[in-house]
PDB file of C-alpha atoms in Angstrom:
ATOM      1  CA  UNK A   1       0.000   0.000   0.000  1.00  0.00           C
ATOM      2  CA  UNK A   2       1.338   3.396  -0.994  1.00  0.00           C
ATOM      3  CA  UNK A   3       1.216   6.347   1.440  1.00  0.00           C
ATOM      4  CA  UNK A   4       0.636   9.835   0.120  1.00  0.00           C
ATOM      5  CA  UNK A   5       1.893  12.980   1.773  1.00  0.00           C
ATOM      6  CA  UNK A   6      -0.740  15.652   2.084  1.00  0.00           C
ATOM      7  CA  UNK A   7       0.404  19.186   2.801  1.00  0.00           C
ATOM      8  CA  UNK A   8      -0.889  20.442   6.143  1.00  0.00           C
ATOM      9  CA  UNK A   9      -0.854  24.135   5.279  1.00  0.00           C
ATOM     10  CA  UNK A  10      -1.373  26.173   2.200  1.00  0.00           C
ATOM     11  CA  UNK A  11       0.068  29.593   1.421  1.00  0.00           C
ATOM     12  CA  UNK A  12      -1.756  31.900  -0.904  1.00  0.00           C
ATOM     13  CA  UNK A  13       0.293  34.268  -2.997  1.00  0.00           C
ATOM     14  CA  UNK A  14      -0.644  36.392  -5.937  1.00  0.00           C
ATOM     15  CA  UNK A  15       1.601  37.586  -8.687  1.00  0.00           C
ATOM     16  CA  UNK A  16       0.683  40.894 -10.296  1.00  0.00           C
ATOM     17  CA  UNK A  17       3.168  42.920 -12.337  1.00  0.00           C
ATOM     18  CA  UNK A  18       6.069  41.044 -10.796  1.00  0.00           C
ATOM     19  CA  UNK A  19       4.743  41.213  -7.213  1.00  0.00           C
ATOM     20  CA  UNK A  20       4.426  37.894  -5.460  1.00  0.00           C
ATOM     21  CA  UNK A  21       3.234  38.606  -1.958  1.00  0.00           C
ATOM     22  CA  UNK A  22       2.157  36.059   0.605  1.00  0.00           C
ATOM     23  CA  UNK A  23      -1.097  37.670   1.713  1.00  0.00           C
ATOM     24  CA  UNK A  24      -1.300  35.397   4.745  1.00  0.00           C
ATOM     25  CA  UNK A  25       1.826  37.205   6.020  1.00  0.00           C
ATOM     26  CA  UNK A  26       1.648  40.641   4.382  1.00  0.00           C
ATOM     27  CA  UNK A  27      -1.620  42.494   4.665  1.00  0.00           C
ATOM     28  CA  UNK A  28      -0.758  46.149   5.220  1.00  0.00           C
ATOM     29  CA  UNK A  29       1.650  48.811   3.999  1.00  0.00           C
ATOM     30  CA  UNK A  30       2.318  52.280   5.319  1.00  0.00           C
ATOM     31  CA  UNK A  31       3.349  54.947   2.821  1.00  0.00           C
ATOM     32  CA  UNK A  32       5.220  57.780   4.489  1.00  0.00           C
ATOM     33  CA  UNK A  33       5.622  61.239   3.031  1.00  0.00           C
ATOM     34  CA  UNK A  34       8.335  61.980   0.488  1.00  0.00           C
ATOM     35  CA  UNK A  35       9.307  65.597   1.251  1.00  0.00           C
ATOM     36  CA  UNK A  36      11.421  67.539  -1.212  1.00  0.00           C
ATOM     37  CA  UNK A  37      14.974  68.006   0.092  1.00  0.00           C
ATOM     38  CA  UNK A  38      16.461  69.129  -3.227  1.00  0.00           C
ATOM     39  CA  UNK A  39      18.038  72.551  -3.765  1.00  0.00           C
ATOM     40  CA  UNK A  40      15.678  73.258  -6.679  1.00  0.00           C
ATOM     41  CA  UNK A  41      12.028  72.748  -5.741  1.00  0.00           C
ATOM     42  CA  UNK A  42       8.911  72.176  -7.833  1.00  0.00           C
ATOM     43  CA  UNK A  43       6.236  72.180  -5.116  1.00  0.00           C
ATOM     44  CA  UNK A  44       3.619  69.932  -6.829  1.00  0.00           C
ATOM     45  CA  UNK A  45       6.212  67.151  -7.265  1.00  0.00           C
ATOM     46  CA  UNK A  46       5.763  65.717  -3.770  1.00  0.00           C
ATOM     47  CA  UNK A  47       2.009  65.262  -4.200  1.00  0.00           C
ATOM     48  CA  UNK A  48       2.418  63.963  -7.773  1.00  0.00           C
ATOM     49  CA  UNK A  49       4.946  61.348  -6.636  1.00  0.00           C
ATOM     50  CA  UNK A  50       3.034  60.272  -3.516  1.00  0.00           C
ATOM     51  CA  UNK A  51      -0.246  59.916  -5.459  1.00  0.00           C
ATOM     52  CA  UNK A  52       1.445  57.869  -8.192  1.00  0.00           C
ATOM     53  CA  UNK A  53       3.060  55.571  -5.593  1.00  0.00           C
ATOM     54  CA  UNK A  54      -0.173  55.049  -3.685  1.00  0.00           C
ATOM     55  CA  UNK A  55      -2.220  54.430  -6.853  1.00  0.00           C
ATOM     56  CA  UNK A  56       0.353  52.008  -8.260  1.00  0.00           C
ATOM     57  CA  UNK A  57       0.454  49.914  -5.076  1.00  0.00           C
ATOM     58  CA  UNK A  58      -3.351  49.911  -4.855  1.00  0.00           C
ATOM     59  CA  UNK A  59      -3.631  48.744  -8.498  1.00  0.00           C
ATOM     60  CA  UNK A  60      -0.902  46.111  -8.359  1.00  0.00           C
ATOM     61  CA  UNK A  61      -1.246  44.521  -4.909  1.00  0.00           C
ATOM     62  CA  UNK A  62      -3.948  43.554  -2.456  1.00  0.00           C
ATOM     63  CA  UNK A  63      -2.201  45.310   0.424  1.00  0.00           C
ATOM     64  CA  UNK A  64      -4.218  47.703   2.562  1.00  0.00           C
ATOM     65  CA  UNK A  65      -2.594  51.118   2.831  1.00  0.00           C
ATOM     66  CA  UNK A  66      -2.595  52.214   6.486  1.00  0.00           C
ATOM     67  CA  UNK A  67      -1.584  55.260   8.504  1.00  0.00           C
ATOM     68  CA  UNK A  68      -0.208  53.347  11.461  1.00  0.00           C
ATOM     69  CA  UNK A  69       1.856  50.261  12.170  1.00  0.00           C
ATOM     70  CA  UNK A  70       1.968  47.869   9.240  1.00  0.00           C
ATOM     71  CA  UNK A  71       3.715  44.827   7.812  1.00  0.00           C
ATOM     72  CA  UNK A  72       5.591  46.917   5.229  1.00  0.00           C
ATOM     73  CA  UNK A  73       6.639  50.547   5.129  1.00  0.00           C
ATOM     74  CA  UNK A  74       7.830  52.814   2.311  1.00  0.00           C
ATOM     75  CA  UNK A  75       9.164  56.258   3.128  1.00  0.00           C
ATOM     76  CA  UNK A  76      11.820  58.586   1.853  1.00  0.00           C
ATOM     77  CA  UNK A  77      12.593  61.936   0.342  1.00  0.00           C
ATOM     78  CA  UNK A  78      13.068  63.616  -3.003  1.00  0.00           C
ATOM     79  CA  UNK A  79      16.770  64.454  -2.846  1.00  0.00           C
ATOM     80  CA  UNK A  80      17.475  65.823  -6.316  1.00  0.00           C
ATOM     81  CA  UNK A  81      15.575  67.873  -8.861  1.00  0.00           C
ATOM     82  CA  UNK A  82      18.034  69.239 -11.361  1.00  0.00           C
ATOM     83  CA  UNK A  83      18.476  70.524 -14.880  1.00  0.00           C
ATOM     84  CA  UNK A  84      21.552  69.876 -16.993  1.00  0.00           C
ATOM     85  CA  UNK A  85      22.451  70.775 -20.573  1.00  0.00           C
ATOM     86  CA  UNK A  86      22.623  67.927 -23.090  1.00  0.00           C
ATOM     87  CA  UNK A  87      23.519  67.693 -26.793  1.00  0.00           C
ATOM     88  CA  UNK A  88      25.628  70.814 -27.229  1.00  0.00           C
ATOM     89  CA  UNK A  89      25.456  72.279 -30.745  1.00  0.00           C
ATOM     90  CA  UNK A  90      28.349  73.678 -32.811  1.00  0.00           C
ATOM     91  CA  UNK A  91      27.682  77.196 -31.486  1.00  0.00           C
ATOM     92  CA  UNK A  92      28.219  75.885 -27.910  1.00  0.00           C
ATOM     93  CA  UNK A  93      24.549  76.100 -26.907  1.00  0.00           C
ATOM     94  CA  UNK A  94      22.639  73.142 -25.513  1.00  0.00           C
ATOM     95  CA  UNK A  95      19.945  71.895 -27.866  1.00  0.00           C
ATOM     96  CA  UNK A  96      18.443  69.632 -25.176  1.00  0.00           C
ATOM     97  CA  UNK A  97      17.996  69.990 -21.434  1.00  0.00           C
ATOM     98  CA  UNK A  98      17.689  67.076 -18.996  1.00  0.00           C
ATOM     99  CA  UNK A  99      15.427  67.128 -15.954  1.00  0.00           C
ATOM    100  CA  UNK A 100      16.576  64.557 -13.394  1.00  0.00           C
ATOM    101  CA  UNK A 101      14.693  63.563 -10.258  1.00  0.00           C
ATOM    102  CA  UNK A 102      16.218  61.369  -7.550  1.00  0.00           C
ATOM    103  CA  UNK A 103      14.298  59.751  -4.701  1.00  0.00           C
ATOM    104  CA  UNK A 104      15.829  58.091  -1.644  1.00  0.00           C
ATOM    105  CA  UNK A 105      13.633  55.234  -0.430  1.00  0.00           C
ATOM    106  CA  UNK A 106      13.658  53.390   2.856  1.00  0.00           C
ATOM    107  CA  UNK A 107      11.649  50.178   2.587  1.00  0.00           C
ATOM    108  CA  UNK A 108      11.061  48.269   5.813  1.00  0.00           C
ATOM    109  CA  UNK A 109       9.730  44.719   5.961  1.00  0.00           C
ATOM    110  CA  UNK A 110       8.690  44.106   9.582  1.00  0.00           C
ATOM    111  CA  UNK A 111       8.349  40.361   8.958  1.00  0.00           C
ATOM    112  CA  UNK A 112      11.725  39.790   7.259  1.00  0.00           C
ATOM    113  CA  UNK A 113      14.468  42.379   7.719  1.00  0.00           C
ATOM    114  CA  UNK A 114      16.492  40.807   4.878  1.00  0.00           C
ATOM    115  CA  UNK A 115      13.970  42.315   2.438  1.00  0.00           C
ATOM    116  CA  UNK A 116      14.420  45.858   3.789  1.00  0.00           C
ATOM    117  CA  UNK A 117      16.371  48.363   1.679  1.00  0.00           C
ATOM    118  CA  UNK A 118      17.622  51.934   1.790  1.00  0.00           C
ATOM    119  CA  UNK A 119      18.299  52.898  -1.811  1.00  0.00           C
ATOM    120  CA  UNK A 120      18.309  55.829  -4.216  1.00  0.00           C
ATOM    121  CA  UNK A 121      16.435  55.829  -7.535  1.00  0.00           C
ATOM    122  CA  UNK A 122      16.821  58.306 -10.397  1.00  0.00           C
ATOM    123  CA  UNK A 123      14.995  58.945 -13.635  1.00  0.00           C
ATOM    124  CA  UNK A 124      15.131  61.725 -16.198  1.00  0.00           C
ATOM    125  CA  UNK A 125      13.545  63.181 -19.282  1.00  0.00           C
ATOM    126  CA  UNK A 126      15.149  65.355 -21.938  1.00  0.00           C
ATOM    127  CA  UNK A 127      13.337  68.256 -23.565  1.00  0.00           C
ATOM    128  CA  UNK A 128      14.160  70.749 -26.281  1.00  0.00           C
ATOM    129  CA  UNK A 129      16.235  73.597 -24.867  1.00  0.00           C
ATOM    130  CA  UNK A 130      14.077  76.097 -26.770  1.00  0.00           C
ATOM    131  CA  UNK A 131      11.174  75.151 -24.466  1.00  0.00           C
ATOM    132  CA  UNK A 132      10.703  76.868 -21.129  1.00  0.00           C
ATOM    133  CA  UNK A 133      10.801  74.506 -18.149  1.00  0.00           C
ATOM    134  CA  UNK A 134       7.574  76.001 -16.834  1.00  0.00           C
ATOM    135  CA  UNK A 135       5.792  74.855 -20.019  1.00  0.00           C
ATOM    136  CA  UNK A 136       6.901  71.198 -19.811  1.00  0.00           C
ATOM    137  CA  UNK A 137       7.562  70.732 -16.095  1.00  0.00           C
ATOM    138  CA  UNK A 138       4.215  69.228 -15.063  1.00  0.00           C
ATOM    139  CA  UNK A 139       4.177  66.652 -17.877  1.00  0.00           C
ATOM    140  CA  UNK A 140       7.832  65.705 -17.345  1.00  0.00           C
ATOM    141  CA  UNK A 141       7.329  65.315 -13.600  1.00  0.00           C
ATOM    142  CA  UNK A 142       4.344  63.010 -14.158  1.00  0.00           C
ATOM    143  CA  UNK A 143       6.346  60.842 -16.591  1.00  0.00           C
ATOM    144  CA  UNK A 144       9.380  60.711 -14.307  1.00  0.00           C
ATOM    145  CA  UNK A 145       7.225  59.958 -11.236  1.00  0.00           C
ATOM    146  CA  UNK A 146       5.652  56.986 -13.056  1.00  0.00           C
ATOM    147  CA  UNK A 147       9.079  55.616 -13.975  1.00  0.00           C
ATOM    148  CA  UNK A 148      10.428  56.111 -10.450  1.00  0.00           C
ATOM    149  CA  UNK A 149       7.421  54.356  -8.920  1.00  0.00           C
ATOM    150  CA  UNK A 150       7.910  51.356 -11.222  1.00  0.00           C
ATOM    151  CA  UNK A 151      11.616  51.181 -10.315  1.00  0.00           C
ATOM    152  CA  UNK A 152      10.824  51.408  -6.602  1.00  0.00           C
ATOM    153  CA  UNK A 153       8.016  48.860  -6.828  1.00  0.00           C
ATOM    154  CA  UNK A 154      10.233  46.372  -8.662  1.00  0.00           C
ATOM    155  CA  UNK A 155      13.042  46.776  -6.103  1.00  0.00           C
ATOM    156  CA  UNK A 156      10.735  46.389  -3.108  1.00  0.00           C
ATOM    157  CA  UNK A 157       7.358  44.730  -3.529  1.00  0.00           C
ATOM    158  CA  UNK A 158       8.274  43.156  -6.875  1.00  0.00           C
ATOM    159  CA  UNK A 159      11.510  41.664  -5.541  1.00  0.00           C
ATOM    160  CA  UNK A 160      10.111  38.435  -4.169  1.00  0.00           C
TER     161      UNK A 160
END
């Protein structure tokens, strides 16, 4: 007679956009503020970034976002918001300008400290130097925020 082993417990995990979370262990996440600590400041950036992060996590996980103690925590600061000339022409003028945004992220996993990270993420967009920053700033910040959120998500919640 042949004996069969039957598993005594079952773990449920879901994989969405690279996230594989064990929802029997991880149920909540706290998203701290990401204040701007850069020398150059675009005030709406903090809210744009925080909204994008919150929306992305809500769409791609089943975690409950909380204000208090939680299983996971994401916090940090926007440490760089800078412009730099790119693609210099023959008359020594820049034909393109690069907007770079850098975010320092502290990710804490209260259930497994080995998953916790403290890391910096950067993303940029180039725009025609004939354009005024004020005319393209909002759009560029939205695009960069989306890219940063994806990078952060993949390095934290997607890194399972």
